[in-house]
Structures are given as structure tokens and as C-alpha cells.
């Protein structure tokens, strides 16, 4: 019986790794979220993607999530992630995968480029879990947005309600503001 269980567990880990590879995850994410050996993951990565994985460090700074458009995208993803955490019993990495797939569906439906990679989304969840970032409710629209943990919630105004001066330039920026505002309001309630 133990043999069958280990084969099923390994099959699930491979399925998870393949899904992450197809979403564009970096090899370090696969190593962290599966028990498969580095050599097996490398072979699997090459087989699934047809190329070697990217080299180099994973993004580690929380600053990227604080800039205007990335913050809106990160907040959309995290609102979806938090909702799934409340309503579905899944392993954490499966919640990240499903939330990222739903985030991609939202951006595609709006004709927008997904600014958040699955690796950054995974890292964002780690930052939240470790208290390096948090979610703060906007005092104007009521949506929840990614912020530094020391943000004063009473006076916080999101980037949708108070966009930077150059944010309104172009059609795509207006679409992001409107659509992210709708999503933030939907997931906040």
C-alpha cells in the first residue's frame, strides 16, 4: 500500500510541477513546492517548456509591488487568492496556481497584459505570509490593496482612487483603473 501511495504522491507532484512550468514558474519555485529532485525537475522543465530554465536569483524586493500598475495587478491577484483561501480547501501552492489562473483570465478578458508573473505571485504570497507586505482597505473605494505593513489604514488611498499624475496617459491605463476597481470592489465584499 505504501508503494501505491508514494507513486500517487509523486504523480501529483509531477502534475503540479507541469502546471507551474506551463504558467512560467521559475525552477526555484518548483524546487520549493515539490519534493522532486533538482535533476528530475530540470529534465521535466526542459521536456515541458522545450528550453532550459532561466538562471539567476528570484525577485526578492517588495518595492516592485508598490509601484502603481504592479500594485493594482498584485492586489487583484491577492484578493482572488484570499477569497479562494476562505472558500476552498486546497494546499497553499494549489491556491496560488488557481488564483493565478483566475488573475490571467481577468487580465485576458480585459485585453490587458498580465504584469504579474506566477513567480512574482508566489513570492507575493510568501511576503504576505511573512508579514513583509499586507493588505489595506482603501478609505475611499473600500477595495483591499497590497501595502507595506505599517500603512495607516485610516488615511490610505489606493492607486485607483489617487493615480499618479502620468497614470492617465493612454487607453490601457484607463481600462486598468476601471476594471481593477470593479474587481477590487467585488472581491472586497
Short mmCIF file of C-alpha atoms in Angstrom, two decimals:
data_model
loop_
_atom_site.label_atom_id
_atom_site.label_comp_id
_atom_site.label_asym_id
_atom_site.label_seq_id
_atom_site.Cartn_x
_atom_site.Cartn_y
_atom_site.Cartn_z
CA UNK A 1 0.00 0.00 0.00
CA UNK A 2 2.83 2.43 0.82
CA UNK A 3 4.27 1.88 -2.66
CA UNK A 4 0.98 2.91 -4.30
CA UNK A 5 0.71 5.98 -2.09
CA UNK A 6 4.22 7.14 -2.99
CA UNK A 7 3.53 6.68 -6.71
CA UNK A 8 0.31 8.71 -6.41
CA UNK A 9 2.09 11.38 -4.41
CA UNK A 10 4.86 11.56 -6.99
CA UNK A 11 2.30 11.74 -9.82
CA UNK A 12 0.57 14.65 -8.07
CA UNK A 13 3.91 16.42 -7.59
CA UNK A 14 4.75 15.97 -11.27
CA UNK A 15 1.31 17.28 -12.27
CA UNK A 16 1.80 20.31 -10.01
CA UNK A 17 5.29 20.94 -11.45
CA UNK A 18 4.00 20.68 -15.04
CA UNK A 19 1.22 23.17 -14.27
CA UNK A 20 3.71 25.60 -12.73
CA UNK A 21 6.09 25.22 -15.69
CA UNK A 22 3.24 25.90 -18.13
CA UNK A 23 2.40 29.04 -16.16
CA UNK A 24 6.03 30.18 -16.47
CA UNK A 25 7.29 29.47 -12.95
CA UNK A 26 11.00 29.58 -12.30
CA UNK A 27 12.81 26.40 -11.30
CA UNK A 28 13.34 27.68 -7.74
CA UNK A 29 9.55 27.75 -7.25
CA UNK A 30 9.30 24.11 -8.37
CA UNK A 31 12.10 23.12 -6.01
CA UNK A 32 10.39 24.86 -3.12
CA UNK A 33 6.91 23.47 -3.79
CA UNK A 34 7.65 19.85 -4.72
CA UNK A 35 9.71 17.01 -3.29
CA UNK A 36 11.10 16.11 -6.73
CA UNK A 37 14.87 16.15 -7.13
CA UNK A 38 16.60 19.03 -8.88
CA UNK A 39 17.66 16.68 -11.70
CA UNK A 40 14.09 15.44 -12.28
CA UNK A 41 12.73 18.97 -12.20
CA UNK A 42 15.36 20.11 -14.68
CA UNK A 43 14.51 17.26 -17.08
CA UNK A 44 10.79 17.91 -16.63
CA UNK A 45 11.27 21.64 -17.21
CA UNK A 46 13.15 21.03 -20.46
CA UNK A 47 10.59 18.46 -21.62
CA UNK A 48 7.56 20.63 -20.89
CA UNK A 49 8.88 24.03 -21.97
CA UNK A 50 11.33 22.90 -24.65
CA UNK A 51 14.09 25.04 -23.18
CA UNK A 52 16.37 25.31 -20.19
CA UNK A 53 15.06 27.25 -17.18
CA UNK A 54 16.07 30.86 -16.60
CA UNK A 55 19.11 31.34 -14.43
CA UNK A 56 19.64 33.86 -11.68
CA UNK A 57 18.06 34.99 -8.46
CA UNK A 58 14.34 35.23 -7.89
CA UNK A 59 12.98 38.75 -7.43
CA UNK A 60 13.15 39.50 -3.72
CA UNK A 61 12.25 43.17 -3.26
CA UNK A 62 8.84 44.21 -2.00
CA UNK A 63 9.28 47.55 -3.82
CA UNK A 64 8.07 46.19 -7.18
CA UNK A 65 4.63 45.55 -5.66
CA UNK A 66 4.33 49.16 -4.50
CA UNK A 67 4.58 50.83 -7.93
CA UNK A 68 1.26 51.89 -9.46
CA UNK A 69 0.32 49.28 -12.10
CA UNK A 70 2.10 46.31 -10.47
CA UNK A 71 0.28 47.17 -7.23
CA UNK A 72 -3.10 47.01 -8.96
CA UNK A 73 -2.25 43.67 -10.57
CA UNK A 74 -0.78 42.28 -7.33
CA UNK A 75 -3.85 43.44 -5.41
CA UNK A 76 -6.20 41.80 -7.91
CA UNK A 77 -4.29 38.52 -7.63
CA UNK A 78 -4.12 38.67 -3.84
CA UNK A 79 -7.84 39.41 -3.49
CA UNK A 80 -8.57 36.33 -5.60
CA UNK A 81 -6.06 34.31 -3.54
CA UNK A 82 -7.59 35.43 -0.24
CA UNK A 83 -11.09 34.60 -1.48
CA UNK A 84 -10.00 31.09 -2.52
CA UNK A 85 -8.33 30.61 0.87
CA UNK A 86 -11.68 31.32 2.53
CA UNK A 87 -13.93 29.18 0.33
CA UNK A 88 -11.82 26.23 -0.82
CA UNK A 89 -9.66 23.72 0.99
CA UNK A 90 -6.54 23.41 -1.12
CA UNK A 91 -2.84 23.10 -0.50
CA UNK A 92 -1.24 26.56 -0.49
CA UNK A 93 0.55 26.08 -3.82
CA UNK A 94 -2.69 24.91 -5.45
CA UNK A 95 -4.38 28.07 -4.17
CA UNK A 96 -1.59 30.14 -5.74
CA UNK A 97 -1.96 28.24 -9.04
CA UNK A 98 -5.75 28.62 -9.18
CA UNK A 99 -5.64 32.29 -8.13
CA UNK A 100 -3.00 32.98 -10.78
CA UNK A 101 -5.08 31.24 -13.46
CA UNK A 102 -8.11 33.35 -12.48
CA UNK A 103 -5.94 36.50 -12.47
CA UNK A 104 -4.78 35.64 -16.01
CA UNK A 105 -8.39 35.11 -17.09
CA UNK A 106 -9.32 38.56 -15.75
CA UNK A 107 -6.47 40.36 -17.49
CA UNK A 108 -7.10 38.49 -20.77
CA UNK A 109 -10.83 39.25 -20.63
CA UNK A 110 -9.98 42.95 -20.31
CA UNK A 111 -7.42 42.82 -23.11
CA UNK A 112 -4.59 43.65 -20.71
CA UNK A 113 -1.11 42.25 -20.32
CA UNK A 114 -0.68 40.27 -17.11
CA UNK A 115 2.08 42.23 -15.34
CA UNK A 116 2.34 39.70 -12.54
CA UNK A 117 4.26 36.51 -13.31
CA UNK A 118 3.41 33.32 -11.43
CA UNK A 119 6.83 33.52 -9.76
CA UNK A 120 6.10 37.05 -8.50
CA UNK A 121 2.61 35.95 -7.41
CA UNK A 122 4.15 33.08 -5.44
CA UNK A 123 6.70 35.46 -3.92
CA UNK A 124 3.91 37.93 -3.06
CA UNK A 125 2.10 35.25 -1.05
CA UNK A 126 5.37 34.49 0.78
CA UNK A 127 5.82 38.21 1.54
CA UNK A 128 2.27 38.39 2.93
CA UNK A 129 2.75 35.21 4.99
CA UNK A 130 5.98 36.60 6.46
CA UNK A 131 4.49 40.00 7.30
CA UNK A 132 6.69 41.85 4.80
CA UNK A 133 3.59 43.09 2.95
CA UNK A 134 -0.06 43.30 3.94
CA UNK A 135 -3.47 44.24 2.58
CA UNK A 136 -5.00 47.60 3.46
CA UNK A 137 -8.53 48.81 2.79
CA UNK A 138 -8.76 52.00 0.72
CA UNK A 139 -10.51 54.75 2.70
CA UNK A 140 -12.26 55.96 -0.49
CA UNK A 141 -13.34 52.90 -2.52
CA UNK A 142 -13.18 50.17 0.13
CA UNK A 143 -11.07 47.85 -2.04
CA UNK A 144 -8.16 45.95 -0.47
CA UNK A 145 -4.68 46.68 -1.81
CA UNK A 146 -1.15 45.43 -1.25
CA UNK A 147 0.73 47.79 1.07
CA UNK A 148 3.64 47.90 3.44
CA UNK A 149 2.63 46.50 6.84
CA UNK A 150 3.00 49.86 8.61
CA UNK A 151 0.49 51.64 6.32
CA UNK A 152 -2.02 53.71 8.28
CA UNK A 153 -5.34 52.24 7.17
CA UNK A 154 -7.49 55.20 8.27
CA UNK A 155 -5.92 57.51 5.66
CA UNK A 156 -4.86 55.01 2.99
CA UNK A 157 -5.98 55.88 -0.56
CA UNK A 158 -5.27 53.35 -3.31
CA UNK A 159 -3.66 53.99 -6.68
CA UNK A 160 -7.03 53.68 -8.41
CA UNK A 161 -8.64 56.46 -6.39
CA UNK A 162 -5.49 58.60 -6.47
CA UNK A 163 -3.44 57.61 -9.54
CA UNK A 164 -0.04 59.20 -10.15
CA UNK A 165 0.00 62.26 -12.40
CA UNK A 166 1.16 60.39 -15.52
CA UNK A 167 -1.06 57.32 -14.93
CA UNK A 168 -3.95 58.59 -17.04
CA UNK A 169 -1.96 58.69 -20.26
CA UNK A 170 -3.35 56.22 -22.76
CA UNK A 171 -6.35 53.92 -23.12
CA UNK A 172 -4.80 50.94 -21.30
CA UNK A 173 -4.26 52.93 -18.12
CA UNK A 174 -7.93 53.94 -18.02
CA UNK A 175 -9.01 50.33 -18.56
CA UNK A 176 -6.80 49.15 -15.73
CA UNK A 177 -8.27 51.72 -13.35
CA UNK A 178 -11.88 50.89 -14.23
CA UNK A 179 -11.52 47.12 -14.33
CA UNK A 180 -9.32 46.79 -11.27
CA UNK A 181 -11.72 48.99 -9.33
CA UNK A 182 -14.59 46.67 -10.25
CA UNK A 183 -12.56 43.59 -9.26
CA UNK A 184 -11.36 45.14 -6.01
CA UNK A 185 -14.94 46.01 -5.05
CA UNK A 186 -16.27 42.57 -5.99
CA UNK A 187 -13.60 40.69 -4.03
CA UNK A 188 -13.79 43.05 -1.06
CA UNK A 189 -17.43 42.21 -0.38
#
